[in-house]
Short mmCIF file of C-alpha atoms in Angstrom, two decimals:
data_model
loop_
_atom_site.label_atom_id
_atom_site.label_comp_id
_atom_site.label_asym_id
_atom_site.label_seq_id
_atom_site.Cartn_x
_atom_site.Cartn_y
_atom_site.Cartn_z
CA MET A 21 -0.16 0.00 -0.04
CA VAL A 22 1.28 3.34 -1.05
CA ILE A 23 0.33 5.89 1.54
CA ILE A 24 0.36 9.66 0.59
CA GLY A 25 0.19 11.96 3.95
CA GLU A 26 -2.27 14.66 3.32
CA LEU A 27 -1.65 16.94 6.18
CA ILE A 28 0.23 19.83 4.62
CA ASN A 29 -2.87 21.09 2.61
CA ALA A 30 -3.55 24.93 2.73
CA SER A 31 -7.25 24.10 2.68
CA ARG A 32 -6.53 23.39 6.51
CA LYS A 33 -6.62 26.70 8.46
CA THR A 34 -3.49 25.95 10.68
CA ILE A 35 -1.29 24.92 7.55
CA ALA A 36 -2.69 28.24 5.75
CA ALA A 37 -1.30 30.17 8.71
CA HIS A 38 1.89 28.47 8.81
CA ILE A 39 2.48 29.12 5.08
CA GLU A 40 1.35 32.68 5.25
CA LYS A 41 3.86 33.16 8.24
CA GLN A 42 6.43 31.28 6.47
CA ASP A 43 6.83 29.29 9.61
CA ALA A 44 9.32 26.66 8.28
CA GLU A 45 9.73 24.94 11.56
CA ALA A 46 5.90 24.21 11.73
CA ILE A 47 5.75 22.74 8.45
CA ARG A 48 8.90 20.52 9.12
CA LYS A 49 7.42 19.16 12.06
CA ILE A 50 4.34 18.00 10.44
CA ALA A 51 6.55 16.61 7.59
CA ARG A 52 8.48 14.63 10.18
CA GLU A 53 5.68 13.33 11.96
CA GLN A 54 4.01 11.92 8.64
CA PHE A 55 7.27 10.55 7.59
CA GLU A 56 7.79 8.74 11.05
CA ALA A 57 4.13 7.43 10.63
CA GLY A 58 5.33 5.62 7.59
CA VAL A 59 4.14 7.54 4.58
CA ASP A 60 5.55 6.98 1.08
CA TYR A 61 4.91 10.40 -0.24
CA ILE A 62 4.09 13.79 1.48
CA ASP A 63 1.43 15.74 -0.35
CA VAL A 64 2.03 19.57 -0.56
CA ASN A 65 -0.74 21.81 -1.57
CA ALA A 66 -1.08 25.54 -1.40
CA GLY A 67 -4.07 25.99 -3.61
CA THR A 68 -5.89 28.47 -1.42
CA PHE A 69 -3.28 31.05 -2.24
CA VAL A 70 -4.17 32.53 -5.47
CA GLY A 71 -1.30 34.23 -7.42
CA LYS A 72 1.11 32.88 -5.01
CA GLU A 73 0.51 29.35 -5.16
CA ALA A 74 3.65 28.59 -7.26
CA ASP A 75 6.00 30.23 -4.95
CA TYR A 76 4.36 28.71 -1.73
CA ILE A 77 4.53 25.09 -3.18
CA LYS A 78 8.28 25.75 -3.85
CA TRP A 79 8.77 26.76 -0.32
CA LEU A 80 6.71 23.77 0.90
CA VAL A 81 8.73 21.09 -1.11
CA THR A 82 11.86 22.83 0.24
CA GLN A 83 10.92 22.90 3.74
CA VAL A 84 9.67 19.27 3.67
CA GLN A 85 12.67 17.71 1.75
CA ALA A 86 15.01 19.64 4.15
CA VAL A 87 13.92 17.30 6.89
CA VAL A 88 12.67 13.88 5.21
CA ALA A 89 14.06 11.60 2.80
CA ALA A 90 10.61 11.27 1.06
CA PRO A 91 9.34 12.63 -2.33
CA CYS A 92 6.59 14.92 -2.47
CA CYS A 93 2.99 14.57 -4.09
CA LEU A 94 2.62 17.98 -5.82
CA ASP A 95 -0.97 18.81 -5.58
CA SER A 96 -2.43 21.22 -7.96
CA PRO A 97 -4.68 21.58 -10.81
CA ASP A 98 -2.32 24.18 -12.34
CA PRO A 99 0.45 23.15 -14.50
CA ALA A 100 2.50 26.01 -13.83
CA VAL A 101 2.38 25.37 -10.07
CA ILE A 102 3.34 21.73 -10.54
CA GLU A 103 6.26 23.13 -12.60
CA ALA A 104 7.24 25.31 -9.86
CA GLY A 105 7.37 22.52 -7.38
CA LEU A 106 9.36 20.21 -9.99
CA SER A 107 12.01 23.06 -10.15
CA VAL A 108 13.00 22.42 -6.63
CA HIS A 109 12.01 18.78 -5.93
CA GLN A 110 14.44 15.97 -5.23
CA GLY A 111 13.89 12.60 -6.37
CA THR A 112 10.81 11.29 -8.25
CA PRO A 113 7.63 12.96 -7.28
CA MET A 114 3.92 12.16 -7.67
CA ILE A 115 1.91 14.63 -9.66
CA ASN A 116 -1.61 15.09 -8.36
CA SER A 117 -3.22 15.39 -10.70
CA ILE A 118 -4.07 15.04 -14.48
CA SER A 119 -7.89 14.86 -15.38
CA LEU A 120 -9.68 14.74 -18.74
CA GLU A 121 -10.63 18.38 -18.40
CA LYS A 122 -9.44 19.78 -21.78
CA ASP A 123 -6.89 22.75 -20.36
CA ARG A 124 -5.52 20.66 -17.51
CA TYR A 125 -4.99 17.70 -19.81
CA ASP A 126 -3.34 19.55 -22.54
CA GLN A 127 -1.01 21.49 -20.28
CA LEU A 128 -0.05 18.59 -17.77
CA LEU A 129 0.56 15.76 -20.38
CA PRO A 130 3.87 17.43 -21.87
CA LEU A 131 5.07 17.80 -18.26
CA VAL A 132 4.67 14.15 -17.40
CA ALA A 133 5.35 12.81 -21.14
CA GLY A 134 8.30 10.41 -21.07
CA THR A 135 9.21 11.04 -17.39
CA ASP A 136 9.33 8.43 -14.46
CA PHE A 137 6.87 10.64 -12.34
CA LYS A 138 4.22 8.93 -10.77
CA VAL A 139 0.93 10.38 -12.12
CA VAL A 140 -2.56 10.59 -10.42
CA ALA A 141 -5.12 10.48 -13.04
CA LEU A 142 -8.28 11.69 -11.69
CA CYS A 143 -11.73 10.52 -13.27
CA MET A 144 -13.01 14.05 -13.92
CA SER A 145 -14.08 15.59 -17.33
CA ASN A 146 -15.41 18.86 -18.90
CA ALA A 147 -18.64 16.82 -18.54
CA GLY A 148 -18.48 16.98 -14.82
CA MET A 149 -18.24 14.39 -11.95
CA PRO A 150 -18.63 10.84 -12.97
CA LYS A 151 -21.37 8.82 -11.04
CA THR A 152 -21.54 5.32 -12.39
CA VAL A 153 -18.93 2.72 -12.76
CA ASP A 154 -19.14 3.28 -16.59
CA ASP A 155 -18.65 6.98 -16.52
CA ARG A 156 -15.40 6.51 -14.53
CA LEU A 157 -14.27 3.67 -16.88
CA ALA A 158 -14.73 5.65 -20.00
CA ILE A 159 -12.79 8.64 -18.39
CA ALA A 160 -10.05 6.28 -17.25
CA GLU A 161 -9.64 4.66 -20.56
CA GLN A 162 -8.95 7.85 -22.33
CA LEU A 163 -6.45 9.08 -19.37
CA VAL A 164 -4.50 5.95 -19.37
CA ASN A 165 -4.47 5.52 -23.05
CA GLY A 166 -3.20 9.22 -23.45
CA LEU A 167 -0.47 8.78 -20.75
CA LEU A 168 0.77 5.35 -22.29
CA GLN A 169 1.04 7.00 -25.64
CA ASN A 170 3.00 9.67 -24.07
CA HIS A 171 5.43 7.20 -22.47
CA VAL A 172 4.29 7.17 -19.08
CA LYS A 173 4.52 3.48 -17.72
CA ILE A 174 1.32 1.91 -16.58
CA ASP A 175 3.09 1.04 -13.29
CA ASN A 176 3.42 4.85 -12.82
CA ILE A 177 -0.36 5.56 -13.10
CA TYR A 178 -2.72 6.05 -10.14
CA VAL A 179 -6.19 6.39 -11.23
CA ASP A 180 -8.49 7.99 -8.78
CA PRO A 181 -12.17 7.06 -9.44
CA LEU A 182 -13.18 10.23 -7.48
CA VAL A 183 -15.24 9.72 -4.43
CA GLN A 184 -18.54 11.33 -3.96
CA PRO A 185 -20.54 11.98 -1.00
CA LEU A 186 -23.19 9.19 0.12
CA SER A 187 -25.30 11.77 1.54
CA VAL A 188 -25.99 12.99 -1.96
CA ASN A 189 -26.70 9.49 -3.35
CA GLN A 190 -26.78 6.34 -1.36
CA ASP A 191 -25.34 4.29 -4.24
CA PHE A 192 -22.26 6.54 -4.68
CA GLY A 193 -20.18 4.24 -2.22
CA LYS A 194 -21.04 1.11 -4.04
CA GLU A 195 -20.39 2.76 -7.59
CA PHE A 196 -17.10 3.89 -6.31
CA LEU A 197 -15.98 0.49 -4.95
CA ASN A 198 -17.06 -1.42 -8.06
CA SER A 199 -14.98 1.22 -10.15
CA ILE A 200 -11.99 0.20 -7.94
CA ASP A 201 -12.45 -3.44 -8.74
CA LYS A 202 -13.21 -2.81 -12.57
CA ILE A 203 -10.32 -0.26 -13.09
CA MET A 204 -7.76 -2.88 -11.38
CA THR A 205 -8.93 -5.79 -13.44
CA THR A 206 -9.27 -3.80 -16.91
CA PHE A 207 -5.86 -2.07 -16.62
CA LYS A 208 -3.26 -4.79 -15.72
CA GLY A 209 -0.40 -3.47 -13.68
CA ILE A 210 -2.14 -0.04 -12.86
CA HIS A 211 -2.92 1.43 -9.37
CA THR A 212 -5.77 3.06 -7.99
CA VAL A 213 -5.54 5.75 -5.32
CA CYS A 214 -8.04 8.14 -3.63
CA GLY A 215 -8.62 10.84 -0.95
CA LEU A 216 -11.90 9.27 0.47
CA SER A 217 -13.25 11.52 3.12
CA ASN A 218 -15.70 13.03 0.79
CA ILE A 219 -17.68 9.73 1.12
CA SER A 220 -18.92 10.90 4.51
CA TYR A 221 -19.83 14.64 3.77
CA GLY A 222 -22.95 15.53 5.62
CA LEU A 223 -23.22 12.38 7.69
CA PRO A 224 -22.41 11.75 11.61
CA ASN A 225 -19.33 10.02 12.79
CA ARG A 226 -17.28 10.83 9.67
CA GLN A 227 -14.10 9.31 10.89
CA LEU A 228 -15.72 5.91 11.36
CA LEU A 229 -17.22 6.01 7.83
CA ASN A 230 -13.99 7.05 6.29
CA GLN A 231 -11.90 4.28 8.01
CA LEU A 232 -14.61 1.69 7.09
CA PHE A 233 -14.71 2.81 3.36
CA MET A 234 -10.98 2.43 3.09
CA VAL A 235 -11.06 -0.99 4.34
CA MET A 236 -13.66 -1.90 1.76
CA ALA A 237 -11.72 -0.13 -0.92
CA ILE A 238 -8.58 -2.08 -0.10
CA GLU A 239 -10.71 -5.24 -0.15
CA ARG A 240 -11.70 -4.27 -3.65
CA GLY A 241 -8.06 -3.56 -4.82
CA LEU A 242 -7.28 0.02 -3.70
CA ASP A 243 -3.50 -0.01 -3.49
CA ALA A 244 -2.73 3.63 -2.61
CA ALA A 245 -4.30 6.42 -0.51
CA ILE A 246 -4.29 9.92 0.57
CA VAL A 247 -4.82 9.85 4.30
CA ASP A 248 -3.98 11.45 7.72
CA PRO A 249 -1.12 9.16 8.65
CA LEU A 250 -1.47 10.48 12.28
CA ASP A 251 -4.77 8.88 12.52
CA GLN A 252 -3.72 5.70 14.35
CA ARG A 253 -6.93 3.75 13.75
CA MET A 254 -6.83 4.47 10.12
CA MET A 255 -3.13 3.32 9.82
CA ALA A 256 -4.20 0.22 11.95
CA ASN A 257 -7.28 -0.44 9.75
CA ILE A 258 -5.17 -0.19 6.57
CA ALA A 259 -2.67 -2.72 8.00
CA ALA A 260 -5.45 -4.98 9.19
CA ALA A 261 -7.11 -4.66 5.97
CA GLU A 262 -4.09 -5.87 3.91
CA ALA A 263 -3.66 -8.81 6.33
CA LEU A 264 -7.28 -9.77 6.10
CA THR A 265 -7.17 -9.92 2.28
CA GLY A 266 -4.05 -11.85 1.96
CA LYS A 267 -1.80 -9.01 0.83
CA ASP A 268 0.53 -9.30 3.91
CA ALA A 269 2.83 -12.18 3.78
CA TYR A 270 2.25 -14.03 7.15
CA CYS A 271 0.90 -10.83 8.32
CA MET A 272 4.09 -9.77 9.14
CA ASN A 273 3.61 -6.09 8.58
CA TYR A 274 0.36 -6.05 10.67
CA LEU A 275 2.39 -7.95 13.54
CA LYS A 276 5.21 -5.22 13.18
CA GLY A 277 2.86 -2.43 13.38
CA HIS A 278 1.13 -4.02 16.41
CA ARG A 279 4.38 -4.66 18.22
CA SER A 280 5.74 -1.07 17.48
CA GLY A 281 2.63 0.32 19.60
CA LYS A 282 1.50 2.31 16.49
CA PHE A 283 -1.99 0.88 16.85
CA LYS A 284 -3.78 2.90 19.57
CA LEU A 285 -7.19 2.04 19.05
CA SER A 286 -9.33 3.99 21.35
CA MET B 7 -29.10 -7.55 7.91
CA VAL B 8 -30.23 -10.25 10.10
CA ILE B 9 -28.43 -10.19 13.63
CA ILE B 10 -28.15 -13.38 15.69
CA GLY B 11 -26.83 -12.53 19.25
CA GLU B 12 -24.27 -15.02 20.29
CA LEU B 13 -23.84 -14.34 23.88
CA ILE B 14 -25.81 -17.33 25.37
CA ASN B 15 -23.41 -20.12 24.62
CA ALA B 16 -21.97 -22.46 27.02
CA SER B 17 -18.69 -22.37 25.74
CA ARG B 18 -18.38 -19.03 27.68
CA LYS B 19 -17.62 -19.87 31.19
CA THR B 20 -19.96 -17.29 32.72
CA ILE B 21 -22.92 -18.75 30.74
CA ALA B 22 -21.66 -22.40 31.77
CA ALA B 23 -21.85 -21.26 35.24
CA HIS B 24 -25.41 -19.79 34.84
CA ILE B 25 -26.76 -22.87 33.22
CA GLU B 26 -25.28 -25.15 36.02
CA LYS B 27 -26.83 -23.16 38.78
CA GLN B 28 -29.92 -22.87 36.65
CA ASP B 29 -29.81 -19.07 37.17
CA ALA B 30 -32.76 -18.05 35.14
CA GLU B 31 -32.54 -14.19 36.12
CA ALA B 32 -28.85 -14.19 34.73
CA ILE B 33 -29.88 -15.79 31.51
CA ARG B 34 -32.91 -13.52 31.05
CA LYS B 35 -30.96 -10.55 31.70
CA ILE B 36 -28.51 -11.40 28.74
CA ALA B 37 -31.38 -12.14 26.62
CA ARG B 38 -32.98 -8.73 27.36
CA GLU B 39 -30.00 -6.94 26.75
CA GLN B 40 -29.29 -8.57 23.33
CA PHE B 41 -33.05 -7.86 22.33
CA GLU B 42 -32.55 -4.21 23.15
CA ALA B 43 -29.39 -3.92 21.14
CA GLY B 44 -31.65 -4.82 18.19
CA VAL B 45 -30.84 -8.68 17.37
CA ASP B 46 -33.29 -10.78 15.26
CA TYR B 47 -32.59 -14.07 16.81
CA ILE B 48 -31.03 -15.03 20.18
CA ASP B 49 -28.73 -18.07 19.73
CA VAL B 50 -28.84 -20.71 22.38
CA ASN B 51 -26.09 -23.24 22.79
CA ALA B 52 -25.54 -25.71 25.70
CA GLY B 53 -22.98 -27.76 23.84
CA THR B 54 -20.52 -28.28 26.44
CA PHE B 55 -22.87 -30.47 28.58
CA VAL B 56 -22.60 -33.80 27.37
CA GLY B 57 -25.58 -35.81 28.23
CA LYS B 58 -27.60 -32.89 29.60
CA GLU B 59 -27.57 -30.81 26.42
CA ALA B 60 -31.03 -31.58 25.34
CA ASP B 61 -32.50 -30.72 28.87
CA TYR B 62 -30.25 -27.33 29.02
CA ILE B 63 -31.45 -26.21 25.63
CA LYS B 64 -34.91 -26.52 26.71
CA TRP B 65 -34.45 -24.37 29.66
CA LEU B 66 -32.55 -21.99 27.77
CA VAL B 67 -35.18 -21.45 25.16
CA THR B 68 -37.85 -21.20 27.97
CA GLN B 69 -35.88 -18.66 29.78
CA VAL B 70 -35.20 -16.48 26.70
CA GLN B 71 -38.68 -16.46 25.41
CA ALA B 72 -40.15 -15.74 28.87
CA VAL B 73 -38.67 -12.30 28.56
CA VAL B 74 -38.14 -11.22 24.76
CA ALA B 75 -40.34 -11.49 21.65
CA ALA B 76 -37.69 -12.87 19.59
CA PRO B 77 -37.22 -16.60 17.95
CA CYS B 78 -34.11 -18.46 18.93
CA CYS B 79 -31.31 -19.89 16.85
CA LEU B 80 -31.11 -23.42 18.13
CA ASP B 81 -27.51 -24.12 18.08
CA SER B 82 -26.38 -27.75 18.12
CA PRO B 83 -24.80 -30.24 15.67
CA ASP B 84 -27.01 -33.00 17.47
CA PRO B 85 -30.36 -33.53 15.92
CA ALA B 86 -31.88 -34.78 19.31
CA VAL B 87 -30.88 -31.51 20.99
CA ILE B 88 -32.44 -29.47 18.17
CA GLU B 89 -35.67 -31.45 18.74
CA ALA B 90 -35.68 -30.79 22.35
CA GLY B 91 -35.33 -27.27 21.76
CA LEU B 92 -38.16 -27.21 19.15
CA SER B 93 -40.38 -28.99 21.59
CA VAL B 94 -40.63 -25.75 23.71
CA HIS B 95 -39.90 -23.14 21.17
CA GLN B 96 -42.60 -20.49 20.15
CA GLY B 97 -42.54 -18.90 16.67
CA THR B 98 -40.32 -19.74 13.88
CA PRO B 99 -36.57 -20.55 14.89
CA MET B 100 -33.47 -20.89 13.02
CA ILE B 101 -31.68 -24.13 13.11
CA ASN B 102 -27.66 -23.86 13.48
CA SER B 103 -26.75 -26.02 11.61
CA ILE B 104 -27.17 -28.64 9.09
CA SER B 105 -23.95 -29.68 7.21
CA LEU B 106 -22.75 -32.15 4.75
CA GLU B 107 -21.40 -34.54 7.56
CA LYS B 108 -23.29 -37.81 6.76
CA ASP B 109 -24.82 -38.47 10.15
CA ARG B 110 -25.75 -35.00 10.78
CA TYR B 111 -27.15 -34.37 7.48
CA ASP B 112 -29.23 -37.53 7.44
CA GLN B 113 -30.73 -36.86 10.90
CA LEU B 114 -31.16 -33.15 10.59
CA LEU B 115 -32.65 -33.01 7.22
CA PRO B 116 -36.19 -34.90 8.15
CA LEU B 117 -36.48 -32.25 10.93
CA VAL B 118 -36.38 -29.23 8.74
CA ALA B 119 -38.04 -30.76 5.57
CA GLY B 120 -41.16 -29.12 4.56
CA THR B 121 -40.95 -26.63 7.57
CA ASP B 122 -40.77 -22.74 7.54
CA PHE B 123 -37.76 -22.74 9.81
CA LYS B 124 -34.72 -20.75 8.92
CA VAL B 125 -31.80 -23.27 8.35
CA VAL B 126 -28.16 -22.48 8.51
CA ALA B 127 -26.12 -24.61 6.06
CA LEU B 128 -22.59 -25.01 7.17
CA CYS B 129 -20.01 -25.68 4.45
CA MET B 130 -18.54 -28.77 6.15
CA SER B 131 -18.39 -32.39 5.02
CA ASN B 132 -16.80 -35.61 5.96
CA ALA B 133 -13.86 -34.64 4.07
CA GLY B 134 -13.15 -32.05 6.60
CA MET B 135 -13.03 -28.13 6.50
CA PRO B 136 -13.22 -26.41 3.23
CA LYS B 137 -10.26 -24.16 2.19
CA THR B 138 -10.84 -22.80 -1.26
CA VAL B 139 -13.85 -21.10 -2.90
CA ASP B 140 -14.38 -24.16 -5.03
CA ASP B 141 -14.52 -26.43 -1.91
CA ARG B 142 -17.15 -24.31 -0.41
CA LEU B 143 -19.19 -24.01 -3.48
CA ALA B 144 -19.18 -27.84 -4.04
CA ILE B 145 -20.56 -28.37 -0.46
CA ALA B 146 -22.97 -25.36 -0.50
CA GLU B 147 -24.55 -26.75 -3.89
CA GLN B 148 -25.17 -30.10 -2.35
CA LEU B 149 -26.51 -28.93 0.92
CA VAL B 150 -28.88 -26.28 -1.10
CA ASN B 151 -30.07 -28.93 -3.47
CA GLY B 152 -30.79 -31.29 -0.85
CA LEU B 153 -32.81 -28.88 1.21
CA LEU B 154 -34.63 -27.40 -1.84
CA GLN B 155 -35.88 -31.00 -2.82
CA ASN B 156 -36.93 -31.37 0.78
CA HIS B 157 -39.23 -28.34 0.52
CA VAL B 158 -37.11 -25.61 2.38
CA LYS B 159 -37.69 -22.34 0.53
CA ILE B 160 -34.38 -20.71 -0.73
CA ASP B 161 -35.30 -17.65 1.32
CA ASN B 162 -34.92 -19.74 4.54
CA ILE B 163 -31.53 -21.08 3.64
CA TYR B 164 -28.52 -19.18 5.40
CA VAL B 165 -25.07 -20.44 3.85
CA ASP B 166 -22.38 -20.37 6.39
CA PRO B 167 -19.02 -20.69 4.33
CA LEU B 168 -17.10 -21.34 7.34
CA VAL B 169 -14.42 -18.78 8.37
CA GLN B 170 -10.81 -19.96 9.05
CA PRO B 171 -7.93 -18.55 10.71
CA LEU B 172 -5.82 -16.12 8.88
CA SER B 173 -2.89 -17.20 11.05
CA VAL B 174 -3.04 -20.54 9.57
CA ASN B 175 -3.12 -19.41 6.06
CA GLN B 176 -2.88 -16.02 4.96
CA ASP B 177 -5.29 -16.61 1.97
CA PHE B 178 -8.17 -17.87 4.26
CA GLY B 179 -9.75 -14.45 4.46
CA LYS B 180 -9.70 -13.84 0.74
CA GLU B 181 -11.15 -17.30 0.00
CA PHE B 182 -13.86 -16.89 2.31
CA LEU B 183 -14.68 -13.29 1.16
CA ASN B 184 -14.90 -14.64 -2.53
CA SER B 185 -16.91 -17.45 -1.41
CA ILE B 186 -19.61 -15.08 0.05
CA ASP B 187 -19.84 -13.31 -3.44
CA LYS B 188 -19.85 -16.32 -5.29
CA ILE B 189 -22.69 -17.90 -3.10
CA MET B 190 -24.80 -14.92 -3.29
CA THR B 191 -24.54 -14.64 -6.98
CA THR B 192 -24.81 -18.37 -7.61
CA PHE B 193 -27.99 -19.17 -5.83
CA LYS B 194 -30.48 -16.17 -6.30
CA GLY B 195 -32.48 -15.48 -3.06
CA ILE B 196 -30.36 -17.19 -0.63
CA HIS B 197 -28.59 -15.75 2.41
CA THR B 198 -25.07 -16.04 4.04
CA VAL B 199 -24.36 -16.11 7.62
CA CYS B 200 -21.23 -16.53 9.85
CA GLY B 201 -19.66 -16.36 13.03
CA LEU B 202 -16.36 -14.72 12.03
CA SER B 203 -14.23 -14.61 15.17
CA ASN B 204 -12.24 -17.52 13.89
CA ILE B 205 -10.65 -15.17 11.37
CA SER B 206 -8.56 -13.54 13.99
CA TYR B 207 -7.42 -16.54 16.09
CA GLY B 208 -3.79 -16.44 17.06
CA LEU B 209 -3.50 -12.68 16.13
CA PRO B 210 -3.29 -9.45 18.42
CA ASN B 211 -6.25 -6.96 18.27
CA ARG B 212 -8.68 -9.51 17.62
CA GLN B 213 -11.49 -7.23 17.90
CA LEU B 214 -10.34 -4.94 15.18
CA LEU B 215 -9.88 -7.70 12.81
CA ASN B 216 -13.25 -9.09 13.55
CA GLN B 217 -14.95 -5.83 12.94
CA LEU B 218 -13.18 -5.09 9.71
CA PHE B 219 -13.65 -8.60 8.44
CA MET B 220 -17.36 -8.06 9.00
CA VAL B 221 -17.22 -4.84 6.99
CA MET B 222 -15.72 -6.50 4.02
CA ALA B 223 -17.96 -9.48 4.26
CA ILE B 224 -20.94 -7.11 4.09
CA GLU B 225 -19.53 -5.41 1.14
CA ARG B 226 -19.28 -8.79 -0.66
CA GLY B 227 -22.88 -9.73 0.21
CA LEU B 228 -23.14 -11.12 3.72
CA ASP B 229 -26.84 -10.38 4.86
CA ALA B 230 -26.69 -12.20 8.27
CA ALA B 231 -24.27 -12.54 11.08
CA ILE B 232 -23.80 -14.19 14.48
CA VAL B 233 -22.14 -11.42 16.69
CA ASP B 234 -22.23 -10.06 20.26
CA PRO B 235 -24.74 -7.36 19.95
CA LEU B 236 -23.43 -5.56 22.87
CA ASP B 237 -20.13 -4.71 21.05
CA GLN B 238 -21.36 -1.45 20.12
CA ARG B 239 -18.46 -0.60 17.69
CA MET B 240 -19.29 -3.73 15.74
CA MET B 241 -22.96 -2.75 15.65
CA ALA B 242 -21.90 0.67 14.38
CA ASN B 243 -19.79 -0.89 11.90
CA ILE B 244 -22.44 -2.95 10.59
CA ALA B 245 -24.94 -0.16 10.26
CA ALA B 246 -21.97 1.99 8.66
CA ALA B 247 -21.32 -0.80 6.31
CA GLU B 248 -24.76 -1.29 5.07
CA ALA B 249 -24.98 2.56 4.41
CA LEU B 250 -21.65 2.48 2.47
CA THR B 251 -22.77 -0.27 0.30
CA GLY B 252 -26.00 1.26 -0.54
CA LYS B 253 -28.11 -1.11 1.43
CA ASP B 254 -29.57 1.56 3.90
CA ALA B 255 -32.14 3.59 2.07
CA TYR B 256 -31.15 7.27 2.60
CA CYS B 257 -28.83 6.07 5.41
CA MET B 258 -31.77 6.08 7.61
CA ASN B 259 -31.01 3.31 9.75
CA TYR B 260 -27.34 4.52 10.07
CA LEU B 261 -28.65 7.80 11.10
CA LYS B 262 -31.27 6.31 13.54
CA GLY B 263 -28.43 4.38 15.29
CA HIS B 264 -26.47 7.54 15.69
CA ARG B 265 -29.22 9.65 17.05
CA SER B 266 -30.15 6.71 19.57
CA GLY B 267 -26.85 7.03 21.11
CA LYS B 268 -26.09 3.36 20.21
CA PHE B 269 -22.65 3.95 18.55
CA LYS B 270 -20.38 4.54 21.34
CA LEU B 271 -17.02 4.35 19.36
CA SER B 272 -14.24 4.53 21.91
#
């Protein structure tokens, strides 16, 4: 399971404040905590700062990589911002994300073409948000084919089928889960990823719903996730889900997590 | 989701002690608590009392039905014990369980033939415990066909694919989950049920593993379960899993559970 730590995101008020004050130590601390919790990538997002987003993402990448030996997940719909992040990034980043929205697709594709970057391919198009499995498959197919034709390896593609809130339509959970399964079986060697907290929008006990939806998605084949790695129950659930579905040889990773005391469950 | 409360089982030491002392009030209290937690059936099992099991199951059924308006799940491999339970049971019970083990099958089949009883069909044969999906399907097919030919309606059949410990084989979880899916799609209108705590045998944080495995099984189609209904996180997980998979119209049941204060999560 590839874990992308989601905490350094300007849509969170404390992070926005740290960015505005250019409080390097605060950002570095959150990078360190996520790294110690076991993430593979650290997401950096400065999306709320219109006009300053490019400068701020450069600063974020620099602060994060000053203290941890992990690549970043450069998180912006704006190709210029991604390019700014790339200009200071060390190692092989993840790009979050390309989609089938025309401008975004046309401008991001040349940036990732022929590279070894990991690329999140978001199932969204100019026609709007997908609802059904078929909607998602149609978008995924065009995105995946476009990336392959531009020499992005299938193993570097992470399709995000786009979670939508259960409170809007009771079938949105099921359609998403079936999409994970369908994408993983249709495109051999590909990956799926998501930030799944949208599922619980408007419902009580959001954390419980997010944690359980993660477990179901892993059961259906999800192999990467954008999460809060400091949520110990979420991390325990991910390890347990991998063990329960035969993806953790001899349950070694689950047992290791347990022994390290990382699984505080209450 | 059909919930069968598992607590009145002589394999639990406190229950065995209550049975031995014929402490009617203690048994009635546990029956009441499970009923109030929302169970559909109350399992009664006196299996550890060799020679006295038939008398004790009669006593258990009588105590339970003296205080709650729920049918029992008569739990014994011994047809004589099931018959004893039936002799005092009011309403339509669940029989737990018939299997393909020859003696058990031959003696239990006449008891359930042509009745409206719910019947748990356990995927076990004289050849031993099933391991793969195919093993389970082969047993299920013979059991289901035998029951149908003996005028048990498909809607009254609950196939238990038999959970086996992950600590014995890391693929046992996956094989079980795929079996649930396969049974539900192969036999239209049938049900699946299980007591799933075996999955976590020999591993740490058993409750976590049991709760998450339940969530995965519901996602794959499980529609009945033998559980501790006083485990509030388990009950919250079941309600959340049904909402997340589109089985709870407008999330009404989930919202009702939340509002009633039943979901104590820590």
